[in-house]
Coordinates of N, CA and C in Angstrom, one line a residue:
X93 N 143.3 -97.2 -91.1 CA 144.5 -98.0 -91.4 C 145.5 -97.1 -92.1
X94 N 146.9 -97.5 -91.6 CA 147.9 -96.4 -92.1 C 148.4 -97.3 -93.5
X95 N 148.7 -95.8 -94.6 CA 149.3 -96.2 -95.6 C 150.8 -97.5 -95.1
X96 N 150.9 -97.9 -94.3 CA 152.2 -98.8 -93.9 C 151.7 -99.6 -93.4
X97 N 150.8 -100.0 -92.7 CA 149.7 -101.0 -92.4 C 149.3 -101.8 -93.4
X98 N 149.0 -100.8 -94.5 CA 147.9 -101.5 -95.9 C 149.2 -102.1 -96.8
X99 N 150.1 -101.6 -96.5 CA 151.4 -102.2 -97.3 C 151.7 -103.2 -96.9
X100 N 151.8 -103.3 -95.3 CA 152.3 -104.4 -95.1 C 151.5 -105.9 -95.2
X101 N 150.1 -105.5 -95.1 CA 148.7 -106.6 -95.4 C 148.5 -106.9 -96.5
X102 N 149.1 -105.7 -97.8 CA 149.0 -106.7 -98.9 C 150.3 -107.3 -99.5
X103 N 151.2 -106.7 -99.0 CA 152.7 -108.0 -99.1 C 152.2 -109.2 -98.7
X104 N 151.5 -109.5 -96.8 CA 151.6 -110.9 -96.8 C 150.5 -111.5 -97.3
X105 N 149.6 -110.7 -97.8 CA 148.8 -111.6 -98.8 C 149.3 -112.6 -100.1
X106 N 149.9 -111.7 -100.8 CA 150.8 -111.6 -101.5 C 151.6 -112.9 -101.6
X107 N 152.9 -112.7 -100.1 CA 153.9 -114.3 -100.0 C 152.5 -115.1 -99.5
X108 N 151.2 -115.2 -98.8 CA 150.6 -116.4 -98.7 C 150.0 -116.6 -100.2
X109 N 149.6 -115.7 -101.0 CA 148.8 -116.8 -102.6 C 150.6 -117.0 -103.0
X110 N 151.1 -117.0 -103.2 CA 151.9 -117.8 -103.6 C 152.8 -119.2 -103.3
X111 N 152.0 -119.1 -102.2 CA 152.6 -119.9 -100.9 C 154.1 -120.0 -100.2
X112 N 154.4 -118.8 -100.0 CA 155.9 -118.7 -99.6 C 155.5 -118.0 -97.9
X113 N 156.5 -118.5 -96.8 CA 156.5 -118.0 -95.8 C 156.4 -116.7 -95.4
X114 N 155.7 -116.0 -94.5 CA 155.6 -114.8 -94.2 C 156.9 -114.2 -93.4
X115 N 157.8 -113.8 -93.8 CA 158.8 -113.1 -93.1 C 158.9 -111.9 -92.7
X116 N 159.7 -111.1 -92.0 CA 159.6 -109.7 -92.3 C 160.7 -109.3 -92.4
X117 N 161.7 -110.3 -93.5 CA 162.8 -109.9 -94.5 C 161.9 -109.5 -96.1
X118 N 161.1 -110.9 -96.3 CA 160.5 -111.0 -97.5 C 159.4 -109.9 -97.8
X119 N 158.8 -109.4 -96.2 CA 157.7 -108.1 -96.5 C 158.6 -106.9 -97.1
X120 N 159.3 -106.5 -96.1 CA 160.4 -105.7 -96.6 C 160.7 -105.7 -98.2
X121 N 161.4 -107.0 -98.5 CA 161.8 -106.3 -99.9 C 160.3 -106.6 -100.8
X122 N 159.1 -106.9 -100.6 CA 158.4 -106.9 -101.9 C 157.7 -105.3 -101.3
X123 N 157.7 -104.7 -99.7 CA 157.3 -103.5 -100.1 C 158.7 -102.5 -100.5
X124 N 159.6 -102.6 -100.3 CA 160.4 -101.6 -101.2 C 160.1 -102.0 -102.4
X125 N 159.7 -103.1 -103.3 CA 159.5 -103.6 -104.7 C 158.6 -102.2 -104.9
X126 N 157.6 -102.2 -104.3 CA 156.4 -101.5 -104.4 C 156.4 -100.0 -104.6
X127 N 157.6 -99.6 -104.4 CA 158.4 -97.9 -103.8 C 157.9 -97.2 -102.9
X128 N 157.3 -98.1 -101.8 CA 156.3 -97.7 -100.7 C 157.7 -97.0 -99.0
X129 N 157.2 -95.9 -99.5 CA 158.1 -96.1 -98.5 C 157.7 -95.3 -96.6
X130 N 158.5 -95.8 -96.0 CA 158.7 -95.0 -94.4 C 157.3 -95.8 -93.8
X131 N 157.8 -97.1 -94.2 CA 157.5 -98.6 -93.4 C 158.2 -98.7 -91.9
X132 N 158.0 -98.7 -91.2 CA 158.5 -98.9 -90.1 C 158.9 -100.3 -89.7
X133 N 159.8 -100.9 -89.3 CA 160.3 -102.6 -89.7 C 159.3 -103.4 -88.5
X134 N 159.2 -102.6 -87.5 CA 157.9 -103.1 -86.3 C 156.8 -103.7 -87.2
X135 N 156.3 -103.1 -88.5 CA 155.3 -103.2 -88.6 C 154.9 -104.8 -89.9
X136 N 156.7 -105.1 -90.3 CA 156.6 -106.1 -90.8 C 156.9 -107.2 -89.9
X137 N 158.0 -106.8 -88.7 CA 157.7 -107.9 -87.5 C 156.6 -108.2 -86.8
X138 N 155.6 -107.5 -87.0 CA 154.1 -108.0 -86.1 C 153.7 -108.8 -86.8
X139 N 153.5 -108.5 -88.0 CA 152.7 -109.0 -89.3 C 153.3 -110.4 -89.4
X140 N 154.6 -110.4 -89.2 CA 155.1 -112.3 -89.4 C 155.0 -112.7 -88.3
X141 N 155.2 -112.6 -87.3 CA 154.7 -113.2 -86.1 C 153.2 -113.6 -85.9
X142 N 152.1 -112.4 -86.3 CA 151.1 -113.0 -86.1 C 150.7 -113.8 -87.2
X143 N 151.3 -114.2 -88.3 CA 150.8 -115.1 -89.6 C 151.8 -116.3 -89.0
X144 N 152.5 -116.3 -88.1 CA 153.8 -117.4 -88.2 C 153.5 -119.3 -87.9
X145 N 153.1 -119.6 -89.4 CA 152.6 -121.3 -88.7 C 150.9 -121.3 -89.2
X146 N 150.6 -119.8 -89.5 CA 149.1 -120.1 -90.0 C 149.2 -120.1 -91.4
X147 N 148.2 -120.5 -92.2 CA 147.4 -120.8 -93.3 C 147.0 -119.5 -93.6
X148 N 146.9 -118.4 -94.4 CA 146.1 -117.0 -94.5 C 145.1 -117.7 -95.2
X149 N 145.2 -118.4 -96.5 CA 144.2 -118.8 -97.4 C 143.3 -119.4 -96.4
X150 N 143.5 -120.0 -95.7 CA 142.2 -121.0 -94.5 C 141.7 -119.6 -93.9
X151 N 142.6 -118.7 -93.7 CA 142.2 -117.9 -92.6 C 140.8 -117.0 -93.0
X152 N 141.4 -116.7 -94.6 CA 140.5 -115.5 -95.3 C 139.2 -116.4 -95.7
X153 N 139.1 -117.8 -96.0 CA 138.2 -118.5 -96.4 C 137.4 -119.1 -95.3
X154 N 137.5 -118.7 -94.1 CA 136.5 -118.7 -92.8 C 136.5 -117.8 -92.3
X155 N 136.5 -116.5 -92.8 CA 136.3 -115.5 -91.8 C 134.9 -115.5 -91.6
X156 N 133.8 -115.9 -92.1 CA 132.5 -115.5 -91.7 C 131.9 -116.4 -90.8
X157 N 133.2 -117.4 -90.5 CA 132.0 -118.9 -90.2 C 132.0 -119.0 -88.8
X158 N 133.0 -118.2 -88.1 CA 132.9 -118.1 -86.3 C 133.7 -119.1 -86.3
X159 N 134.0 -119.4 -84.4 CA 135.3 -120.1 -84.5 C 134.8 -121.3 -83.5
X160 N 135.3 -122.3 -83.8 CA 135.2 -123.9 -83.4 C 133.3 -124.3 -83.7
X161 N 133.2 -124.3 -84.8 CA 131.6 -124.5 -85.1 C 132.0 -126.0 -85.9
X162 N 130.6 -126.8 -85.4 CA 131.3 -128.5 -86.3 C 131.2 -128.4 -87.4
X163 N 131.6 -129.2 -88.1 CA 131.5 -129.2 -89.8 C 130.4 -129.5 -90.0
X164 N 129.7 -128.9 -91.2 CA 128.4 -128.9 -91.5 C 128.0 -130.6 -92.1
X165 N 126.7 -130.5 -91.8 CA 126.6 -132.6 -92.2 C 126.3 -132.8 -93.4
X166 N 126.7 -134.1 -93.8 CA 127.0 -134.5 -95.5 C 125.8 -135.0 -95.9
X167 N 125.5 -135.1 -97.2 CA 124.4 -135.3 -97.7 C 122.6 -135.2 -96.8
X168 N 122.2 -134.1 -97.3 CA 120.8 -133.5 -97.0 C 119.9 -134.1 -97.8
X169 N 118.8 -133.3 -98.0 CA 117.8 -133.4 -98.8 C 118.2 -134.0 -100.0
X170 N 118.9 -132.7 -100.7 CA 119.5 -132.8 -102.2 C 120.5 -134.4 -102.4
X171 N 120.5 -134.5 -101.4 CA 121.7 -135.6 -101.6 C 121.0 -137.1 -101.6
X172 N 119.7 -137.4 -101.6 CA 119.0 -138.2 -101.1 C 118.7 -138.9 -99.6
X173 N 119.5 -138.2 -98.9 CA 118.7 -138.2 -97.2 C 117.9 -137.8 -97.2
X174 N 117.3 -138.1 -96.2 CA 116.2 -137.5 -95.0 C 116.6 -136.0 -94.0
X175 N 115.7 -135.4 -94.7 CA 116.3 -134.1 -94.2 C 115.7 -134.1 -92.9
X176 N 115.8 -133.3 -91.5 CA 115.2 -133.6 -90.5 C 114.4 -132.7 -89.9
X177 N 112.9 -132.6 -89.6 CA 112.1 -131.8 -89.1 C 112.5 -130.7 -88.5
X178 N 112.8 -129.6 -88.7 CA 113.0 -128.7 -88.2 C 112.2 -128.1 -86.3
X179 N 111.1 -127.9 -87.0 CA 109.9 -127.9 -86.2 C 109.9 -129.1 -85.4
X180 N 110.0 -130.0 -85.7 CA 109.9 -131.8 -84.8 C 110.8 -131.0 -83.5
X181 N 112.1 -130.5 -84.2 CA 113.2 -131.1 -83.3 C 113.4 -129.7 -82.1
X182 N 112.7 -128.5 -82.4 CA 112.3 -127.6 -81.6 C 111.0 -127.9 -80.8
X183 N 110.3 -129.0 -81.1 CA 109.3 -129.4 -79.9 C 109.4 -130.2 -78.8
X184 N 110.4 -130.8 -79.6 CA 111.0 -131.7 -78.5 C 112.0 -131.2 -77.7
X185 N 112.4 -130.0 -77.7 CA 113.3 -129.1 -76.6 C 112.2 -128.4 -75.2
X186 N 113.2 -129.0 -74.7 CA 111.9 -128.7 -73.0 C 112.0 -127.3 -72.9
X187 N 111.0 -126.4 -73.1 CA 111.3 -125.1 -72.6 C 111.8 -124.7 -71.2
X188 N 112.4 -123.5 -70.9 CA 113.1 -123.1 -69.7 C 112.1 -122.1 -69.3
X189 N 111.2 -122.4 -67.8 CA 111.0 -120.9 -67.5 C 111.7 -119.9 -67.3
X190 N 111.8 -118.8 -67.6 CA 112.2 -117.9 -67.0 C 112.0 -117.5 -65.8
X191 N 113.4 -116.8 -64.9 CA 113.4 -116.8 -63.6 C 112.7 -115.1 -63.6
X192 N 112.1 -115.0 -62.7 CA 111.8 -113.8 -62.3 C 112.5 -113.0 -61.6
X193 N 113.0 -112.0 -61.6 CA 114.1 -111.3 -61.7 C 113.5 -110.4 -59.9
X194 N 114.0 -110.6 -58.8 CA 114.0 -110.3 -57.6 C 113.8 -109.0 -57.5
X195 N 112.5 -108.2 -56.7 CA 112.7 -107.0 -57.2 C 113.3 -106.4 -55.5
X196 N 113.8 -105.1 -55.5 CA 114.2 -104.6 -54.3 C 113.0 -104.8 -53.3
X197 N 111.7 -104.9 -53.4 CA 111.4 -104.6 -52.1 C 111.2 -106.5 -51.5
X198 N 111.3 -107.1 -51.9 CA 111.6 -108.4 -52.1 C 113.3 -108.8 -51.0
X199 N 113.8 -108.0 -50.9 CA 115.1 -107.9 -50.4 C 115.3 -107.2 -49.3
X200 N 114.4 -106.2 -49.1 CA 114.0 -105.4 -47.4 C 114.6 -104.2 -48.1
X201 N 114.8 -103.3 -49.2 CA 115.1 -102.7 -49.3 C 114.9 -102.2 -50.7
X202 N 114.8 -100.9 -50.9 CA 114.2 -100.2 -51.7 C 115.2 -98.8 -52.4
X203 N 114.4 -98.0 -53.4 CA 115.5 -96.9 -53.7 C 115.9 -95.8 -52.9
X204 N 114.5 -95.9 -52.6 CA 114.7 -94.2 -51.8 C 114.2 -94.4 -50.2
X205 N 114.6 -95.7 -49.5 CA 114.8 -95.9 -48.4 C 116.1 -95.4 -47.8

């Protein structure tokens, strides 16, 4: 990552904890704040377009969790539910055979035919 890259990613960190819009007027002047210089303006226009309308705080606070997974379910064990067989609920899944995979001579033909 280029010294003007890393500039520009921690400016919009930056306007998102504070919660101010990501611009690439506002990157601009907090990286001239910075004395960072021979930013290229492309690189504060990407950076607001691709933050434009999102949340960064949501963003950085699910980065590990993968995308469209359901919300995890409320009260477990600890919570006084019934936690649910793990094992139960894996036996009760119909196994799949596996297909056997067709081999060439199965097909009239071979490698070194």
């Amino acid at each position: 990552m280029s010294q003007s890259e890393l500039a520009v990613s921690y400016a919009s960190l930056i306007l998102a904890d504070d919660d101010v819009d990501v611009t690439p007027e506002k990157l601009q002047t907090l990286i001239k704040a910075a004395n960072v210089e021979d930013v290229e303006s492309i690189w504060t226009t990407l950076f607001a377009k691709a933050l434009e309308g999102k949340n960064v705080k949501d963003m950085l606070l699910n980065v590990g969790s993968g995308g469209g997974s359901a919300a995890a379910p409320t009260g477990g064990a600890g919570a006084g539910g019934a936690a649910p067989d793990l094992a139960q609920e894996e036996e009760t899944k119909p196994e799949k055979e596996e297909e056997k995979e067709e081999s060439d001579e199965d097909m009239g033909f071979g490698l070194f035919d």
